[in-house]
mmCIF file of C-alpha atoms in Angstrom:
data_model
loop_
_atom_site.group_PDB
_atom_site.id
_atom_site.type_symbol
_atom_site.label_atom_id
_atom_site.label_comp_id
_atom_site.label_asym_id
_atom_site.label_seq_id
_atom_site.Cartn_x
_atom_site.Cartn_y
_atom_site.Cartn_z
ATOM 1 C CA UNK O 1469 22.390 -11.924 9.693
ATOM 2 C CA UNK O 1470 21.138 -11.658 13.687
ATOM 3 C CA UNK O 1471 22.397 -7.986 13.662
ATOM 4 C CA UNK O 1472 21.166 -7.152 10.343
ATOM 5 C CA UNK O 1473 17.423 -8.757 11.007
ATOM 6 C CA UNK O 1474 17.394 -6.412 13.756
ATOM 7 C CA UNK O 1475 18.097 -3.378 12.154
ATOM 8 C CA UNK O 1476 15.482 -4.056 10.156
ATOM 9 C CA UNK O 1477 13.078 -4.509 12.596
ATOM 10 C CA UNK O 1478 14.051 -1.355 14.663
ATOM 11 C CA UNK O 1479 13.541 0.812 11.775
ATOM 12 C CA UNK O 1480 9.602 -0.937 10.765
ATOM 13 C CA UNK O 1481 8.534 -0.512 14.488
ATOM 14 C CA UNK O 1482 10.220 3.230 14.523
ATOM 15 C CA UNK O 1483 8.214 4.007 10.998
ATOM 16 C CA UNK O 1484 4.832 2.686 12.022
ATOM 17 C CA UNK O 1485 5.446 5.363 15.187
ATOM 18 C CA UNK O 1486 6.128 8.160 12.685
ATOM 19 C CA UNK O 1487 3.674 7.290 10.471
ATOM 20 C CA UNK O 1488 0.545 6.758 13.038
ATOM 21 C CA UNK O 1489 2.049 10.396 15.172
ATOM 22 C CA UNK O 1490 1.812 12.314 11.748
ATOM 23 C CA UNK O 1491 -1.895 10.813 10.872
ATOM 24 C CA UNK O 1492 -2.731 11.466 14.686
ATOM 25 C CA UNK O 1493 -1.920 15.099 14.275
ATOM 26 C CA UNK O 1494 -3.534 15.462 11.224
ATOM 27 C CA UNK O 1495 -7.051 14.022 12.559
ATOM 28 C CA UNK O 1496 -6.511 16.085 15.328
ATOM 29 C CA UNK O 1497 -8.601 14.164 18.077
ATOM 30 C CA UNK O 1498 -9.147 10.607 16.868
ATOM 31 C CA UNK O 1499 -6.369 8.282 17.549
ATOM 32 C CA UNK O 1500 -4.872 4.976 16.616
ATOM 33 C CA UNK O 1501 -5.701 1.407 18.719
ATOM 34 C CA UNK O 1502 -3.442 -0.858 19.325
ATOM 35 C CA UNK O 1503 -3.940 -4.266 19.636
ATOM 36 C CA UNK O 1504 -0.630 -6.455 20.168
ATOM 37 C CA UNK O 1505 -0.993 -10.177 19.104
ATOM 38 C CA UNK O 1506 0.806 -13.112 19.008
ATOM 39 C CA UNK O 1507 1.582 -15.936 16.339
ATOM 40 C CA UNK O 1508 1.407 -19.573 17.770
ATOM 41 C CA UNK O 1509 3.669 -20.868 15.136
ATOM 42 C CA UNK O 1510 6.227 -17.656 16.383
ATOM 43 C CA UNK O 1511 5.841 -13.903 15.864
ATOM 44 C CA UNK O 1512 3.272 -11.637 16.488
ATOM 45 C CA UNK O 1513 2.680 -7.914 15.516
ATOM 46 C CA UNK O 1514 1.270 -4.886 16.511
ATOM 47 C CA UNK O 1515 -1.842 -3.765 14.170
ATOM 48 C CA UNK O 1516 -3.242 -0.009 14.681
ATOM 49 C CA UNK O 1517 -6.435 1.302 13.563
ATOM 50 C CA UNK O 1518 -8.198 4.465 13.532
ATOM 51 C CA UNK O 1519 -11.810 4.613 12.740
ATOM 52 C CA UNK O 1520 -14.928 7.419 12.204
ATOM 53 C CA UNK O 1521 -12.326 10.229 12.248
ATOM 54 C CA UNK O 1522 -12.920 13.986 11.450
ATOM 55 C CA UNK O 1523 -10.418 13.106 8.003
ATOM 56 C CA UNK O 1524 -9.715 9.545 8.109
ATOM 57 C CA UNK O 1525 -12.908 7.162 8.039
ATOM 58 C CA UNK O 1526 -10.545 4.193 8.851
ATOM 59 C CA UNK O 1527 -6.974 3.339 8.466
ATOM 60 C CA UNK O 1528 -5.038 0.878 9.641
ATOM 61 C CA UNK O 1529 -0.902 0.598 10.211
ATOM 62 C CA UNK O 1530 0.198 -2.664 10.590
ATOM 63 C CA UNK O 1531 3.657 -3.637 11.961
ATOM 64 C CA UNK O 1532 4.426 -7.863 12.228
ATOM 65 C CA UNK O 1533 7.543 -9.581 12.272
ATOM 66 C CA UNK O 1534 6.848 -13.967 11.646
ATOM 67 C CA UNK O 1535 8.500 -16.913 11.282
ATOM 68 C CA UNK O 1536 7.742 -20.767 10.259
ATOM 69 C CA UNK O 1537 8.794 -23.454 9.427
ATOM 70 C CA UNK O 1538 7.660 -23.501 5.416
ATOM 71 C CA UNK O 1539 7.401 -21.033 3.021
ATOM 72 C CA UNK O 1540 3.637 -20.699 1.606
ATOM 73 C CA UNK O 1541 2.660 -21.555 -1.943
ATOM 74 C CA UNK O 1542 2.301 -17.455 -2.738
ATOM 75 C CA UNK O 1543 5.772 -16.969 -1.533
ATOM 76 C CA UNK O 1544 7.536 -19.873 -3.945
ATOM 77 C CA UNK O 1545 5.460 -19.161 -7.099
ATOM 78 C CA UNK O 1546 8.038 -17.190 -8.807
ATOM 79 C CA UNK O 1547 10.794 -19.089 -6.838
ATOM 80 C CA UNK O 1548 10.087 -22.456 -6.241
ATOM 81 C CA UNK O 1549 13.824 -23.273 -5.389
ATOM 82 C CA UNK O 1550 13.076 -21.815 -2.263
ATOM 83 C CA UNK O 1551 10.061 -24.410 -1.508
ATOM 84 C CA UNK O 1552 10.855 -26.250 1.897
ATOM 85 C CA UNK O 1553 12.649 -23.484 3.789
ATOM 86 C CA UNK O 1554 12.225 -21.440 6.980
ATOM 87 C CA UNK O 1555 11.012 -18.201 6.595
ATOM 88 C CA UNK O 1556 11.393 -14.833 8.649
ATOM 89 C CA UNK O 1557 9.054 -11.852 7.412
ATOM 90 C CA UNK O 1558 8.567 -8.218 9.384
ATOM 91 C CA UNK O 1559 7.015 -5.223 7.662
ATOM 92 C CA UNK O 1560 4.395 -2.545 7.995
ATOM 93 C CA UNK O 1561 1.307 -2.131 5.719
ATOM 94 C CA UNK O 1562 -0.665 0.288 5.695
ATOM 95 C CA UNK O 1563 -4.126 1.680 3.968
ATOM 96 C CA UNK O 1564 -5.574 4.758 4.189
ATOM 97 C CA UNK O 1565 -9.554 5.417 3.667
ATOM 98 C CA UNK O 1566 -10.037 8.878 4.371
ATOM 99 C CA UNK O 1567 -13.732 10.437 4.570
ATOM 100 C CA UNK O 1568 -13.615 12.989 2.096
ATOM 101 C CA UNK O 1569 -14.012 11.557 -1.211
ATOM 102 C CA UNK O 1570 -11.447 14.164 -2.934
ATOM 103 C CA UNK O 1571 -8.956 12.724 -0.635
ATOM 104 C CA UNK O 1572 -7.483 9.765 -2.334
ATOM 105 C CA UNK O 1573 -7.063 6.523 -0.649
ATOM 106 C CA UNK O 1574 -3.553 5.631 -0.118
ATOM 107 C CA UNK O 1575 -1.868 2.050 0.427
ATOM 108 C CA UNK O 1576 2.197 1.686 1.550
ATOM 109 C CA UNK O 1577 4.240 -1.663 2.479
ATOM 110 C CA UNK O 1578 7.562 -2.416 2.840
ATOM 111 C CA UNK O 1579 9.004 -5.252 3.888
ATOM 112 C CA UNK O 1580 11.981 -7.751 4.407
ATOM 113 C CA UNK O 1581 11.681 -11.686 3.729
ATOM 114 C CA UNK O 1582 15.032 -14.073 5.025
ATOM 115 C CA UNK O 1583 14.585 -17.928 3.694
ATOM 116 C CA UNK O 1584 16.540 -20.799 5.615
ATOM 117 C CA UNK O 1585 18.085 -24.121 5.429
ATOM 118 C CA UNK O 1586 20.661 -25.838 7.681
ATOM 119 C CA UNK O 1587 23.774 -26.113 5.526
ATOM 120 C CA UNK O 1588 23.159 -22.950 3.055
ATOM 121 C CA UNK O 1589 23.317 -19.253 3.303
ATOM 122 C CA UNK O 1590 19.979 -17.252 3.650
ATOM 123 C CA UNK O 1591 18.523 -15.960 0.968
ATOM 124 C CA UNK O 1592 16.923 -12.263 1.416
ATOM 125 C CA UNK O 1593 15.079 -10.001 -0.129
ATOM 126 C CA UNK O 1594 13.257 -6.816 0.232
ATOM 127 C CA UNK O 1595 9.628 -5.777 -1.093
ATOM 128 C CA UNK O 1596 7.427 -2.776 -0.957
ATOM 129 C CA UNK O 1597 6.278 0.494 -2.610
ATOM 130 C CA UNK O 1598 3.308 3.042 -2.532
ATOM 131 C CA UNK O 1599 0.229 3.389 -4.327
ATOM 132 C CA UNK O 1600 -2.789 6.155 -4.734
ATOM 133 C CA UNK O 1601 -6.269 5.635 -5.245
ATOM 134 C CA UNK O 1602 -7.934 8.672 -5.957
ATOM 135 C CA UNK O 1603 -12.180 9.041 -6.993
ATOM 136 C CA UNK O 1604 -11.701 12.378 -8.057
ATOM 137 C CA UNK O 1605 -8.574 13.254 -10.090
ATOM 138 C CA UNK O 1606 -6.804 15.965 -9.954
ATOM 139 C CA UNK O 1607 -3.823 16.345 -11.496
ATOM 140 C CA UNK O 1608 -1.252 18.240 -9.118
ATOM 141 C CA UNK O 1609 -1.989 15.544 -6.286
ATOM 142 C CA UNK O 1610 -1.169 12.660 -8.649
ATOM 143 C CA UNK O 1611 2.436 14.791 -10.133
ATOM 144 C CA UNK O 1612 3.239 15.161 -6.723
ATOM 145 C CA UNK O 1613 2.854 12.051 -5.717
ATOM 146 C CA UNK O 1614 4.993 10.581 -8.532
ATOM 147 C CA UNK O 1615 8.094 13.339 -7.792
ATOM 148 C CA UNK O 1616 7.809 12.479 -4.497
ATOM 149 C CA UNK O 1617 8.230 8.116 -5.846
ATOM 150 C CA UNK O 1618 11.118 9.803 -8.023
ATOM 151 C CA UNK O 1619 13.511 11.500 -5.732
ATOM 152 C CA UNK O 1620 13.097 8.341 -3.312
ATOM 153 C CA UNK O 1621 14.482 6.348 -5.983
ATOM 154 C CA UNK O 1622 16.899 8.678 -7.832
ATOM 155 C CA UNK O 1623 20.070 8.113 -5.285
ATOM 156 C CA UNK O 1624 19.723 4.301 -6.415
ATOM 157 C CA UNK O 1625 19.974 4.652 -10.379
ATOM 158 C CA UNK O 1626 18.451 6.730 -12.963
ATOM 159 C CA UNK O 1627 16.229 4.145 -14.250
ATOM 160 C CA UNK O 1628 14.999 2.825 -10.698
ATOM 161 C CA UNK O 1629 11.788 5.022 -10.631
ATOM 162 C CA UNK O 1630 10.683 3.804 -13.993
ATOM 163 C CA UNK O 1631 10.917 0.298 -13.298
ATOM 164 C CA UNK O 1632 9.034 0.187 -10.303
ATOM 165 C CA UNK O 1633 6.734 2.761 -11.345
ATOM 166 C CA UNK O 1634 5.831 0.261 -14.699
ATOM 167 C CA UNK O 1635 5.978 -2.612 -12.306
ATOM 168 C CA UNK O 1636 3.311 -0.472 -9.754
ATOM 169 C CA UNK O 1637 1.155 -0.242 -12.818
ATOM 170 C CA UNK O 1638 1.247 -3.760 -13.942
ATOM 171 C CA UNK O 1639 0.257 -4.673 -10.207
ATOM 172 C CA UNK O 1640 -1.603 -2.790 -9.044
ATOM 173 C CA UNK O 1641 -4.174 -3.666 -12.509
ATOM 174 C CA UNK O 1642 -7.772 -5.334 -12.033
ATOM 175 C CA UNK O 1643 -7.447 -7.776 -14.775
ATOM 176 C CA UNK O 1644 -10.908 -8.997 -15.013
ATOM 177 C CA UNK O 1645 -12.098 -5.772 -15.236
ATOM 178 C CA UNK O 1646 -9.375 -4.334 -17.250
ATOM 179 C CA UNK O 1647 -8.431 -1.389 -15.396
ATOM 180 C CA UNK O 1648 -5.842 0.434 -13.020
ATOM 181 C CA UNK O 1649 -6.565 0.367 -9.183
ATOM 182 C CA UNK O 1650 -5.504 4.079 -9.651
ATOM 183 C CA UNK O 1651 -2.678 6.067 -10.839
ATOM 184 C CA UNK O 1652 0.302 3.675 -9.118
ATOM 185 C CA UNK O 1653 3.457 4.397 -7.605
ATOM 186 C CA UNK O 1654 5.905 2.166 -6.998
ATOM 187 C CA UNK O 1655 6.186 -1.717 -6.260
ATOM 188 C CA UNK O 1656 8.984 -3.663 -5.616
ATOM 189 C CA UNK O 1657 9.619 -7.294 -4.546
ATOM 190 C CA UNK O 1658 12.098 -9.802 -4.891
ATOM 191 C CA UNK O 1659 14.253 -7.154 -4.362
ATOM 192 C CA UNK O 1660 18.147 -7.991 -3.823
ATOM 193 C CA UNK O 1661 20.178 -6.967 -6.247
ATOM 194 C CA UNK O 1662 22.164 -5.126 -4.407
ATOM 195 C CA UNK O 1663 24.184 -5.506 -1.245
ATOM 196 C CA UNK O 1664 22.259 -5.568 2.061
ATOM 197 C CA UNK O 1665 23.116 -2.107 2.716
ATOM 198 C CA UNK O 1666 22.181 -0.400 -0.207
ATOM 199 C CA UNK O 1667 18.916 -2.950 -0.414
ATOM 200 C CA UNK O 1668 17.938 -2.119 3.162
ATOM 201 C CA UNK O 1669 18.151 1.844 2.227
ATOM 202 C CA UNK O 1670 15.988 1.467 -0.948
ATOM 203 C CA UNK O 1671 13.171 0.379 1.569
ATOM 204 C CA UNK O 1672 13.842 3.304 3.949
ATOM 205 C CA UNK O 1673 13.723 5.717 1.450
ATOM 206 C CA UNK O 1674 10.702 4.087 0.401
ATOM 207 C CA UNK O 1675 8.922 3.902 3.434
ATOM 208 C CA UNK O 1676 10.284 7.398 4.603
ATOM 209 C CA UNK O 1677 9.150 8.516 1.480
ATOM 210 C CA UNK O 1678 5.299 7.963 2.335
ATOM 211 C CA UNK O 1679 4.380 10.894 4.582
ATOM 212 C CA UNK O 1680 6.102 13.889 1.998
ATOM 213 C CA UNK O 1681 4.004 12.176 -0.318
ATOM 214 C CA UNK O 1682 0.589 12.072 0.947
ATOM 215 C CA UNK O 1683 -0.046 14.519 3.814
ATOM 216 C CA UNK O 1684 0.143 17.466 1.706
ATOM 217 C CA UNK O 1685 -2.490 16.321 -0.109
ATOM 218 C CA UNK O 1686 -4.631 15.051 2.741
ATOM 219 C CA UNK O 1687 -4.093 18.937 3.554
ATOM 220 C CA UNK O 1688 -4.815 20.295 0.444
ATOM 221 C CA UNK O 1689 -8.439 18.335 -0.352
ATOM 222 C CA UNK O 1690 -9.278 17.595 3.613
ATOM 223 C CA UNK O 1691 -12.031 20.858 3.608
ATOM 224 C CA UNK O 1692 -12.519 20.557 -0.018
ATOM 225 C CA UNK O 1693 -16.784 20.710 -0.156
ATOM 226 C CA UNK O 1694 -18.861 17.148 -1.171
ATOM 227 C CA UNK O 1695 -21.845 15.827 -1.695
ATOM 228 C CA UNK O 1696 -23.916 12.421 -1.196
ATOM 229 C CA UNK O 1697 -23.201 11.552 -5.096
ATOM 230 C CA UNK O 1698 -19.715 12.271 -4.824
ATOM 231 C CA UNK O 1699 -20.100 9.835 -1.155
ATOM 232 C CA UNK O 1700 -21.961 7.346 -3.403
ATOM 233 C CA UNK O 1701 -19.267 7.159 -6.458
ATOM 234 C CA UNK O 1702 -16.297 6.716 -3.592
ATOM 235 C CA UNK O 1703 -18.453 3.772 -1.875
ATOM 236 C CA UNK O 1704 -18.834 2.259 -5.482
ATOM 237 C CA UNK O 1705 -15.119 3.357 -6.502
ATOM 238 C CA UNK O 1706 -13.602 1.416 -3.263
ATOM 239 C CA UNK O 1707 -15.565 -1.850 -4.218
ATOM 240 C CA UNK O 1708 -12.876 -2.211 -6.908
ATOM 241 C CA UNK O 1709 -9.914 -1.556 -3.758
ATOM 242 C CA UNK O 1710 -11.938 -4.862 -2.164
ATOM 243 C CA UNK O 1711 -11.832 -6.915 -5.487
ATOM 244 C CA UNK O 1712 -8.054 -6.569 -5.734
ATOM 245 C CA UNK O 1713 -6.944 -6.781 -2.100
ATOM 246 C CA UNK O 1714 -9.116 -10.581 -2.171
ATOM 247 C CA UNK O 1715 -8.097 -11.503 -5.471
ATOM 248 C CA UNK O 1716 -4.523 -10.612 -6.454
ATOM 249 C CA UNK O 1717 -2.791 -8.764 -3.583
ATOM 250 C CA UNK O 1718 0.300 -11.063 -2.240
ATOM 251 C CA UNK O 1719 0.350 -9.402 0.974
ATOM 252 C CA UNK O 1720 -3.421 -10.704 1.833
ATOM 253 C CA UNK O 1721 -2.325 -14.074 0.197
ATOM 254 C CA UNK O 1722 0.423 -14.757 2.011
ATOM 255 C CA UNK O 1723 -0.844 -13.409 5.408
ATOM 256 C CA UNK O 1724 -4.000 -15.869 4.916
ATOM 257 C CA UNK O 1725 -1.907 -18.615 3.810
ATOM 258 C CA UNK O 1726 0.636 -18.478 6.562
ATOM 259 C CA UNK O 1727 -2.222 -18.495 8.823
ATOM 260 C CA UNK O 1728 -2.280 -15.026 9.821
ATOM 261 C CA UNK O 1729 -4.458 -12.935 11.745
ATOM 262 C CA UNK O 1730 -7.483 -12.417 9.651
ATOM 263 C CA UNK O 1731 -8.437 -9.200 11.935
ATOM 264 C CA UNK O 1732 -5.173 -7.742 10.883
ATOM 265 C CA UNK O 1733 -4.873 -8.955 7.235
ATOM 266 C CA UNK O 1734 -8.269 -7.737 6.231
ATOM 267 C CA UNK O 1735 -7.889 -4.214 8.405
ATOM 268 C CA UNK O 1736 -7.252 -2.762 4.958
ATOM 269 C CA UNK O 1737 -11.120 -3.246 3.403
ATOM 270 C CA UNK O 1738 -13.101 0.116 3.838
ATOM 271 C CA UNK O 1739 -15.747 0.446 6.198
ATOM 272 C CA UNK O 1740 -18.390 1.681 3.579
ATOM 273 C CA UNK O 1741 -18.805 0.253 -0.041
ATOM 274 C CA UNK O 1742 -20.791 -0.579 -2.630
ATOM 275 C CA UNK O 1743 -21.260 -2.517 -6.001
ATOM 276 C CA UNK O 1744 -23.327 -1.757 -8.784
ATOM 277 C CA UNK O 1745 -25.136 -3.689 -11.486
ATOM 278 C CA UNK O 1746 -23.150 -2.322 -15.092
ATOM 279 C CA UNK O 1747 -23.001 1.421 -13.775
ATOM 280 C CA UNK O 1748 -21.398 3.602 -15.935
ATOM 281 C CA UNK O 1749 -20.423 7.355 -15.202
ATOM 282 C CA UNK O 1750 -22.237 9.942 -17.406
ATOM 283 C CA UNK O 1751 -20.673 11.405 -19.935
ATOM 284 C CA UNK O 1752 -18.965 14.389 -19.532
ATOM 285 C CA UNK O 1753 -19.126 14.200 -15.713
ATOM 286 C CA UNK O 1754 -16.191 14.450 -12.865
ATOM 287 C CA UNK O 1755 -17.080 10.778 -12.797
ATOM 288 C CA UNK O 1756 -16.006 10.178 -16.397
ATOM 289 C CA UNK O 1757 -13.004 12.152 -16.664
ATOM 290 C CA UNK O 1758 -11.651 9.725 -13.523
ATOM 291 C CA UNK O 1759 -11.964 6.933 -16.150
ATOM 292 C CA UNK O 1760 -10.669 8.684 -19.548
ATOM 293 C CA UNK O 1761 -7.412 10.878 -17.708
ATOM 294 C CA UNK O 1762 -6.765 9.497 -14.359
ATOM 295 C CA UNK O 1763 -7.234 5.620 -14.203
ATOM 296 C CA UNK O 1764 -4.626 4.884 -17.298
ATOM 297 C CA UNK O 1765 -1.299 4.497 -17.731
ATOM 298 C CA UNK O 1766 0.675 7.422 -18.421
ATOM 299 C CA UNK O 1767 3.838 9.343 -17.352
ATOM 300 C CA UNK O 1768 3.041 11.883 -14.764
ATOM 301 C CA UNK O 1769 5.962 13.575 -14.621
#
């Protein structure tokens, strides 16, 4: 597994390169810090931010690659078998928070998990997917996106796309306000059904996947004209991105559980946000019409 784990890990730290070059050029003058860290109980990572940028308020694009000696509670919930073993995790996150309130937000992760015990074979398994957040819809960014999820999955099964895509929308759902984060993707965990091979390139045609899907609509809404309501609706719009990233989202459980680097873990919140007391949008308005045609569940292609 030695040879495999590093494949793995050559191809995360090569993608968070790619994927913090293409943002870089986009911005066009704002760049990425680094900060390089290390994990007492083993590990470490390298966590890049960008922040007050010409397109991108702030972003972050994570690489880490840990180890210890237990698995955490978040990890074993749907497999408990697996409580008492080793772990191994690398993967990059990433969450985008651009300025312009047309642009969506977008969030990617992929990952790769190995479990250990003396006497037994590892058990693996990959996780991951893409997801879009926009505040104002519009419907050729959101198709887009979703062909883009589609042809990443087609060369794995005709039915791939539409099981992760459900399984984006089940996630990816604030329960206790009974609603969509936005319109979804794809999410996948648990995922190794398939030989290592074939497992290993589902998450690079994931992850590869990312940039085709959102830079050309960072391009196509990056000059589109706003205003301070449209500002104020995105501020109160991302407070819902906060409630699910503390609540439900594994990635910030697990990270917090294994003891983690809070800096890093949390790097995905927004800089600017806001909450309401029982705001509603006004009928008829942009506002609205994120609510009745966007922020459902529906087939977009």
């Amino acid at each position: 597994m030695t040879m495999q784990k590093q494949s793995v890990l050559d191809y995360l730290m090569g993608l968070q390169d790619r994927i913090c070059n293409a943002l870089e050029a986009i911005e066009g003058g704002t760049q990425f810090y680094q900060d390089e860290w290390q994990r007492e109980e083993g590990g470490g990572g390298r966590t890049r931010v960008i922040e007050n940028g010409h397109v991108i308020e702030k972003g972050g694009v994570n690489f880490s690659h840990v180890m210890g000696a237990q698995l955490p509670a978040s990890a074993t919930a749907v497999r408990p078998e697996l409580a008492g073993r080793s772990f191994e995790a690398m993967g990059v996150s990433l969450v985008i928070h651009p300025r312009n309130p047309f642009i969506p937000t977008s969030h990617m992760n992929v990952r790769f998990f190995v479990a250990e015990k003396d006497g037994e074979p590892p058990v693996w398994w990959f996780g991951g997917g893409f997801d879009l957040t926009p505040y104002y819809g519009f419907e050729e960014d959101c198709v887009h996106w979703h062909q883009v999820a589609s042809e990443a999955c087609q060369p794995f099964g005709d039915n791939v796309y539409a099981e992760f895509k459900q399984w984006c929308d089940e996630y990816f759902y604030l329960k206790h306000r009974d609603e969509p984060r936005g319109v979804g993707g794809l999410f996948f965990d648990d995922l190794n059904r398939w030989d290592f091979e074939t497992s290993f390139s589902f998450m690079r045609s994931v992850g590869d996947a990312y940039l085709p899907a959102y830079l050309p609509i960072m391009e196509r809404r990056r000059e589109h004209k706003f205003e301070q309501r449209h500002v104020d609706f995105q501020h109160y719009r991302r407070g819902r991105y906060v409630e699910f990233n503390l609540v439900y989202d594994r990635g910030t459980l697990f990270g917090l559980q294994t003891g983690g680097r809070t800096e890093s873990i949390l790097m995905s919140l927004p800089a600017q946000v806001s909450w309401k007391y029982n705001w509603t949008p006004e009928p008829g308005s942009e506002e609205e019409k994120l609510y009745q045609e966007f922020l459902i569940h529906r087939d977009w292609l």
